[in-house]
mmCIF file of C-alpha atoms in Angstrom:
data_model
loop_
_atom_site.group_PDB
_atom_site.id
_atom_site.type_symbol
_atom_site.label_atom_id
_atom_site.label_comp_id
_atom_site.label_asym_id
_atom_site.label_seq_id
_atom_site.Cartn_x
_atom_site.Cartn_y
_atom_site.Cartn_z
ATOM 1 C CA MET A 241 59.794 4.103 72.532
ATOM 2 C CA GLU A 242 58.699 0.588 71.737
ATOM 3 C CA VAL A 243 55.159 -0.687 72.572
ATOM 4 C CA SER A 244 54.272 -4.338 72.497
ATOM 5 C CA VAL A 245 50.729 -5.620 72.518
ATOM 6 C CA ARG A 246 49.713 -9.206 73.021
ATOM 7 C CA VAL A 247 46.216 -10.388 72.412
ATOM 8 C CA ASP A 248 45.039 -13.695 73.774
ATOM 9 C CA THR A 249 42.386 -15.156 71.433
ATOM 10 C CA ARG A 250 42.011 -18.573 73.007
ATOM 11 C CA ASN A 251 38.507 -17.842 74.298
ATOM 12 C CA LEU A 252 37.451 -16.416 70.919
ATOM 13 C CA ASP A 253 38.937 -19.487 69.180
ATOM 14 C CA ASN A 254 36.988 -21.804 71.482
ATOM 15 C CA MET A 255 33.796 -19.901 70.856
ATOM 16 C CA ALA A 256 34.280 -20.092 67.063
ATOM 17 C CA GLY A 257 34.914 -23.875 67.338
ATOM 18 C CA GLU A 258 31.706 -24.325 69.426
ATOM 19 C CA LEU A 259 29.688 -22.171 66.993
ATOM 20 C CA ARG A 260 30.941 -24.235 64.044
ATOM 21 C CA GLY A 261 29.849 -27.466 65.741
ATOM 22 C CA ARG A 262 26.432 -26.020 66.501
ATOM 23 C CA LEU A 263 25.976 -24.761 62.977
ATOM 24 C CA GLN A 264 26.964 -28.182 61.620
ATOM 25 C CA ALA A 265 24.227 -29.734 63.752
ATOM 26 C CA VAL A 266 21.691 -27.192 62.449
ATOM 27 C CA VAL A 267 22.682 -27.904 58.831
ATOM 28 C CA ALA A 268 22.460 -31.643 59.410
ATOM 29 C CA LYS A 269 19.037 -31.432 60.999
ATOM 30 C CA ALA A 270 17.713 -29.306 58.131
ATOM 31 C CA ALA A 271 19.225 -31.565 55.552
ATOM 32 C CA PHE A 272 17.660 -34.743 57.016
ATOM 33 C CA ASP A 273 14.327 -32.874 57.406
ATOM 34 C CA ILE A 274 14.485 -31.970 53.685
ATOM 35 C CA GLU A 275 15.351 -35.499 52.803
ATOM 36 C CA ALA A 276 12.446 -36.902 54.781
ATOM 37 C CA GLU A 277 9.962 -34.404 53.313
ATOM 38 C CA ALA A 278 11.211 -35.038 49.771
ATOM 39 C CA LYS A 279 10.721 -38.798 50.275
ATOM 40 C CA SER A 280 7.267 -38.217 51.503
ATOM 41 C CA LEU A 281 6.463 -36.044 48.453
ATOM 42 C CA SER A 282 8.249 -38.127 45.817
ATOM 43 C CA PRO A 283 5.987 -39.761 43.210
ATOM 44 C CA VAL A 284 6.039 -43.509 43.567
ATOM 45 C CA ASP A 285 5.838 -46.237 40.932
ATOM 46 C CA THR A 286 8.435 -48.792 41.985
ATOM 47 C CA GLY A 287 9.788 -46.614 44.865
ATOM 48 C CA ALA A 288 13.196 -46.295 43.264
ATOM 49 C CA ASN A 289 13.159 -42.492 43.160
ATOM 50 C CA ARG A 290 12.039 -42.240 46.694
ATOM 51 C CA ALA A 291 14.632 -44.695 47.830
ATOM 52 C CA SER A 292 17.368 -42.881 45.883
ATOM 53 C CA ILE A 293 16.931 -39.596 47.828
ATOM 54 C CA TYR A 294 19.903 -39.112 50.135
ATOM 55 C CA THR A 295 21.913 -36.580 52.183
ATOM 56 C CA THR A 296 25.653 -36.147 52.209
ATOM 57 C CA LEU A 297 27.217 -34.152 54.986
ATOM 58 C CA SER A 298 30.843 -33.106 55.407
ATOM 59 C CA GLY A 299 32.889 -36.289 55.756
ATOM 60 C CA GLY A 300 29.901 -38.548 55.066
ATOM 61 C CA ASP A 301 28.482 -40.727 52.319
ATOM 62 C CA GLY A 302 24.729 -40.945 51.986
ATOM 63 C CA TYR A 303 24.927 -42.030 48.324
ATOM 64 C CA SER A 304 25.966 -45.685 48.637
ATOM 65 C CA PRO A 305 23.019 -46.947 50.734
ATOM 66 C CA ALA A 306 20.450 -44.895 48.710
ATOM 67 C CA ALA A 307 21.900 -45.999 45.378
ATOM 68 C CA SER A 308 21.908 -49.674 46.469
ATOM 69 C CA ASP A 309 18.258 -49.388 47.621
ATOM 70 C CA ALA A 310 17.162 -47.717 44.407
ATOM 71 C CA ARG A 311 19.034 -50.243 42.246
ATOM 72 C CA ALA A 312 17.415 -53.103 44.164
ATOM 73 C CA ARG A 313 14.002 -51.695 43.180
ATOM 74 C CA ARG A 314 14.998 -51.123 39.514
ATOM 75 C CA PRO A 315 18.100 -53.145 38.592
ATOM 76 C CA TRP A 316 18.301 -51.482 35.132
ATOM 77 C CA LEU A 317 18.251 -47.972 36.602
ATOM 78 C CA GLN A 318 20.804 -45.409 35.493
ATOM 79 C CA LEU A 319 22.150 -43.607 38.562
ATOM 80 C CA LEU A 320 23.703 -40.155 38.702
ATOM 81 C CA ALA A 321 27.136 -39.533 40.186
ATOM 82 C CA PRO A 322 27.182 -38.875 43.887
ATOM 83 C CA LEU A 323 26.781 -35.349 45.240
ATOM 84 C CA THR A 324 29.922 -33.990 46.822
ATOM 85 C CA VAL A 325 30.511 -31.833 49.848
ATOM 86 C CA GLU A 326 33.732 -30.123 50.748
ATOM 87 C CA PRO A 327 35.283 -31.907 53.759
ATOM 88 C CA ASP A 328 35.786 -28.789 55.888
ATOM 89 C CA ALA A 329 32.543 -26.980 54.845
ATOM 90 C CA ILE A 330 29.425 -26.500 56.850
ATOM 91 C CA GLU A 331 27.129 -27.710 54.120
ATOM 92 C CA ALA A 332 24.989 -30.618 52.994
ATOM 93 C CA SER A 333 23.826 -31.929 49.655
ATOM 94 C CA ILE A 334 20.389 -33.546 49.378
ATOM 95 C CA GLY A 335 18.985 -35.128 46.268
ATOM 96 C CA PRO A 336 17.906 -38.137 44.346
ATOM 97 C CA SER A 337 20.301 -40.352 42.350
ATOM 98 C CA THR A 338 17.840 -41.519 39.684
ATOM 99 C CA ASP A 339 18.419 -40.124 36.226
ATOM 100 C CA TYR A 340 14.705 -39.356 35.724
ATOM 101 C CA ALA A 341 14.176 -37.391 38.974
ATOM 102 C CA ILE A 342 14.634 -34.058 37.124
ATOM 103 C CA LEU A 343 11.757 -35.075 34.802
ATOM 104 C CA LEU A 344 9.479 -35.750 37.789
ATOM 105 C CA GLU A 345 10.521 -32.447 39.448
ATOM 106 C CA LEU A 346 10.167 -30.197 36.412
ATOM 107 C CA GLY A 347 7.906 -32.162 34.096
ATOM 108 C CA THR A 348 8.174 -32.629 30.346
ATOM 109 C CA THR A 349 6.110 -31.573 27.362
ATOM 110 C CA SER A 350 3.997 -34.682 27.823
ATOM 111 C CA MET A 351 4.072 -35.012 31.655
ATOM 112 C CA PRO A 352 3.160 -32.403 34.193
ATOM 113 C CA ALA A 353 5.673 -31.588 36.898
ATOM 114 C CA ARG A 354 5.383 -33.475 40.173
ATOM 115 C CA PRO A 355 7.868 -31.564 42.302
ATOM 116 C CA PHE A 356 9.157 -33.140 45.469
ATOM 117 C CA MET A 357 12.629 -31.546 46.111
ATOM 118 C CA THR A 358 11.611 -27.861 45.697
ATOM 119 C CA PRO A 359 8.624 -28.099 48.072
ATOM 120 C CA ALA A 360 10.723 -30.002 50.632
ATOM 121 C CA LEU A 361 13.365 -27.262 50.520
ATOM 122 C CA GLU A 362 10.808 -24.469 50.750
ATOM 123 C CA HIS A 363 9.128 -26.257 53.750
ATOM 124 C CA ALA A 364 12.447 -26.311 55.640
ATOM 125 C CA ARG A 365 13.688 -22.818 54.726
ATOM 126 C CA GLY A 366 11.964 -20.854 57.502
ATOM 127 C CA PRO A 367 12.823 -23.265 60.385
ATOM 128 C CA PHE A 368 16.379 -23.514 59.117
ATOM 129 C CA LEU A 369 16.970 -19.780 58.972
ATOM 130 C CA GLU A 370 15.432 -19.320 62.378
ATOM 131 C CA ALA A 371 17.657 -22.060 63.828
ATOM 132 C CA VAL A 372 20.776 -20.432 62.309
ATOM 133 C CA LYS A 373 19.683 -17.089 63.762
ATOM 134 C CA GLN A 374 19.115 -18.545 67.197
ATOM 135 C CA THR A 375 22.453 -20.439 67.124
ATOM 136 C CA ILE A 376 24.401 -17.328 66.224
ATOM 137 C CA GLN A 377 22.564 -15.200 68.770
ATOM 138 C CA GLY A 378 23.080 -17.818 71.400
ATOM 139 C CA ALA A 379 26.839 -17.922 70.714
ATOM 140 C CA ALA A 380 27.011 -14.093 70.821
ATOM 141 C CA HIS A 381 25.277 -13.996 74.189
ATOM 142 C CA GLY A 382 27.098 -17.098 75.286
#
């Protein structure tokens, strides 16, 4: 006796696609919130470090405008390579492109730390996790 079973997953596939889009929006909002907070917390001399903070999302380039703005404030500035994001990933990269940003964030033996990225990330952590939870629960109850 032969039994054949056919499962139609079109609705499930549609739900997964919708969830992916919603999660991408949650990640983007959190990333831009972190960027804004980091800019507000960044120590300022010429403003180059603050101007160099940028966000890159899947398929996007936040580096070029930030790098240009930072270089306009300090033409001699050494810039780091752009942060990369996998094209199909639900992720974002946020950070400064100045070569001295790490010294501001962590400090040196002769300069105390003046963190701006870590506090920005910590400030966004709770709301981000709650938004992810709500998005997933909303999709499950759809």
